[in-house]
Amino acid sequence: MQALIFIDLDHVHPVVDGVWHRALLDSVPDPGDDITMLCGLTAPAGFRPRDGRHPNGALVTCVYCDYQYRNAHGIPIPSSHPALLRSRRN
């Protein structure tokens, strides 16, 4: 008998250098597999327990991932959205 752990991939947010991203995942990546975020950033997957995160470390959302997510899901994008105000990184 197994104790199954179900992971809802819509709620998996890769964190790179303290920034919370979004990615379209069709399965849980293996450690070291490259993940490409909606903003175009690619980084290898790694896993840590939730309690390994600094308790007062609020994550910053990647504005470019947020913009792409909103656009893909028909969520209104305000004219003041930071992704529209910043020049796109190279």
PDB file of C-alpha atoms in Angstrom:
ATOM      1  CA  MET A   1       0.000   0.000   0.000  1.00  0.00           C
ATOM      2  CA  GLN A   2       1.198   3.527  -0.806  1.00  0.00           C
ATOM      3  CA  ALA A   3       0.373   6.912   0.653  1.00  0.00           C
ATOM      4  CA  LEU A   4      -0.154   8.913  -2.503  1.00  0.00           C
ATOM      5  CA  ILE A   5       0.611  12.615  -2.604  1.00  0.00           C
ATOM      6  CA  PHE A   6      -1.330  14.441  -5.296  1.00  0.00           C
ATOM      7  CA  ILE A   7       0.246  17.602  -6.658  1.00  0.00           C
ATOM      8  CA  ASP A   8      -1.875  20.171  -8.467  1.00  0.00           C
ATOM      9  CA  LEU A   9       0.529  21.505 -11.092  1.00  0.00           C
ATOM     10  CA  ASP A  10      -1.532  24.685 -11.482  1.00  0.00           C
ATOM     11  CA  HIS A  11      -0.365  25.605  -7.983  1.00  0.00           C
ATOM     12  CA  VAL A  12       3.336  24.880  -8.464  1.00  0.00           C
ATOM     13  CA  HIS A  13       5.309  28.127  -8.624  1.00  0.00           C
ATOM     14  CA  PRO A  14       9.056  27.782  -9.250  1.00  0.00           C
ATOM     15  CA  VAL A  15      11.140  30.191  -7.175  1.00  0.00           C
ATOM     16  CA  VAL A  16      14.386  31.474  -8.695  1.00  0.00           C
ATOM     17  CA  ASP A  17      16.555  33.856  -6.654  1.00  0.00           C
ATOM     18  CA  GLY A  18      13.609  34.730  -4.400  1.00  0.00           C
ATOM     19  CA  VAL A  19      11.256  35.515  -7.300  1.00  0.00           C
ATOM     20  CA  TRP A  20       8.021  33.539  -7.696  1.00  0.00           C
ATOM     21  CA  HIS A  21       7.433  32.470 -11.308  1.00  0.00           C
ATOM     22  CA  ARG A  22       4.784  30.550 -13.231  1.00  0.00           C
ATOM     23  CA  ALA A  23       5.391  27.660 -15.607  1.00  0.00           C
ATOM     24  CA  LEU A  24       3.191  25.399 -17.704  1.00  0.00           C
ATOM     25  CA  LEU A  25       4.005  21.970 -16.314  1.00  0.00           C
ATOM     26  CA  ASP A  26       2.464  18.777 -17.662  1.00  0.00           C
ATOM     27  CA  SER A  27       4.174  16.623 -15.025  1.00  0.00           C
ATOM     28  CA  VAL A  28       6.311  17.003 -11.924  1.00  0.00           C
ATOM     29  CA  PRO A  29       9.855  17.559 -13.178  1.00  0.00           C
ATOM     30  CA  ASP A  30      12.704  15.412 -11.953  1.00  0.00           C
ATOM     31  CA  PRO A  31      15.418  17.184  -9.961  1.00  0.00           C
ATOM     32  CA  GLY A  32      17.766  18.870 -12.418  1.00  0.00           C
ATOM     33  CA  ASP A  33      15.262  18.950 -15.295  1.00  0.00           C
ATOM     34  CA  ASP A  34      15.091  22.379 -16.899  1.00  0.00           C
ATOM     35  CA  ILE A  35      11.893  24.353 -16.342  1.00  0.00           C
ATOM     36  CA  THR A  36      11.018  27.250 -18.630  1.00  0.00           C
ATOM     37  CA  MET A  37       8.935  29.905 -16.930  1.00  0.00           C
ATOM     38  CA  LEU A  38       6.272  31.970 -18.709  1.00  0.00           C
ATOM     39  CA  CYS A  39       8.715  34.901 -18.770  1.00  0.00           C
ATOM     40  CA  GLY A  40      11.247  32.808 -20.724  1.00  0.00           C
ATOM     41  CA  LEU A  41      13.676  32.193 -17.854  1.00  0.00           C
ATOM     42  CA  THR A  42      14.950  28.606 -17.715  1.00  0.00           C
ATOM     43  CA  ALA A  43      16.356  26.980 -14.567  1.00  0.00           C
ATOM     44  CA  PRO A  44      16.864  23.415 -13.288  1.00  0.00           C
ATOM     45  CA  ALA A  45      14.215  21.995 -10.950  1.00  0.00           C
ATOM     46  CA  GLY A  46      15.038  21.481  -7.302  1.00  0.00           C
ATOM     47  CA  PHE A  47      12.897  20.564  -4.335  1.00  0.00           C
ATOM     48  CA  ARG A  48      12.909  21.619  -0.694  1.00  0.00           C
ATOM     49  CA  PRO A  49      10.406  21.272   2.143  1.00  0.00           C
ATOM     50  CA  ARG A  50       8.196  24.300   2.647  1.00  0.00           C
ATOM     51  CA  ASP A  51       9.625  24.904   6.121  1.00  0.00           C
ATOM     52  CA  GLY A  52      13.046  25.408   4.493  1.00  0.00           C
ATOM     53  CA  ARG A  53      11.918  28.826   3.314  1.00  0.00           C
ATOM     54  CA  HIS A  54      12.708  31.834   5.483  1.00  0.00           C
ATOM     55  CA  PRO A  55       9.546  32.499   7.535  1.00  0.00           C
ATOM     56  CA  ASN A  56       9.628  36.249   6.913  1.00  0.00           C
ATOM     57  CA  GLY A  57      10.767  35.944   3.329  1.00  0.00           C
ATOM     58  CA  ALA A  58       7.874  37.232   1.274  1.00  0.00           C
ATOM     59  CA  LEU A  59       8.281  36.170  -2.323  1.00  0.00           C
ATOM     60  CA  VAL A  60       8.247  38.682  -5.128  1.00  0.00           C
ATOM     61  CA  THR A  61       6.141  37.759  -8.157  1.00  0.00           C
ATOM     62  CA  CYS A  62       7.800  37.882 -11.579  1.00  0.00           C
ATOM     63  CA  VAL A  63       5.868  40.659 -13.302  1.00  0.00           C
ATOM     64  CA  TYR A  64       6.466  39.117 -16.742  1.00  0.00           C
ATOM     65  CA  CYS A  65       5.111  35.698 -15.676  1.00  0.00           C
ATOM     66  CA  ASP A  66       2.132  37.463 -14.088  1.00  0.00           C
ATOM     67  CA  TYR A  67       1.477  39.397 -17.290  1.00  0.00           C
ATOM     68  CA  GLN A  68       1.635  36.232 -19.447  1.00  0.00           C
ATOM     69  CA  TYR A  69      -0.620  34.331 -17.013  1.00  0.00           C
ATOM     70  CA  ARG A  70      -3.214  37.120 -16.944  1.00  0.00           C
ATOM     71  CA  ASN A  71      -3.148  37.424 -20.726  1.00  0.00           C
ATOM     72  CA  ALA A  72      -3.583  33.656 -21.244  1.00  0.00           C
ATOM     73  CA  HIS A  73      -6.480  33.434 -18.762  1.00  0.00           C
ATOM     74  CA  GLY A  74      -8.390  36.536 -19.811  1.00  0.00           C
ATOM     75  CA  ILE A  75      -7.674  38.320 -16.536  1.00  0.00           C
ATOM     76  CA  PRO A  76      -7.707  42.105 -16.979  1.00  0.00           C
ATOM     77  CA  ILE A  77      -4.272  43.706 -17.159  1.00  0.00           C
ATOM     78  CA  PRO A  78      -4.282  47.222 -15.730  1.00  0.00           C
ATOM     79  CA  SER A  79      -2.423  49.908 -17.669  1.00  0.00           C
ATOM     80  CA  SER A  80      -0.266  50.357 -14.564  1.00  0.00           C
ATOM     81  CA  HIS A  81       0.917  46.721 -14.606  1.00  0.00           C
ATOM     82  CA  PRO A  82       4.685  46.688 -13.915  1.00  0.00           C
ATOM     83  CA  ALA A  83       5.417  44.497 -16.965  1.00  0.00           C
ATOM     84  CA  LEU A  84       4.019  47.241 -19.191  1.00  0.00           C
ATOM     85  CA  LEU A  85       6.027  49.930 -17.424  1.00  0.00           C
ATOM     86  CA  ARG A  86       9.428  48.198 -17.412  1.00  0.00           C
ATOM     87  CA  SER A  87      11.554  47.579 -20.437  1.00  0.00           C
ATOM     88  CA  ARG A  88      11.769  43.879 -21.222  1.00  0.00           C
ATOM     89  CA  ARG A  89      14.954  42.268 -19.896  1.00  0.00           C
ATOM     90  CA  ASN A  90      17.328  40.809 -22.464  1.00  0.00           C
TER      91      ASN A  90
END
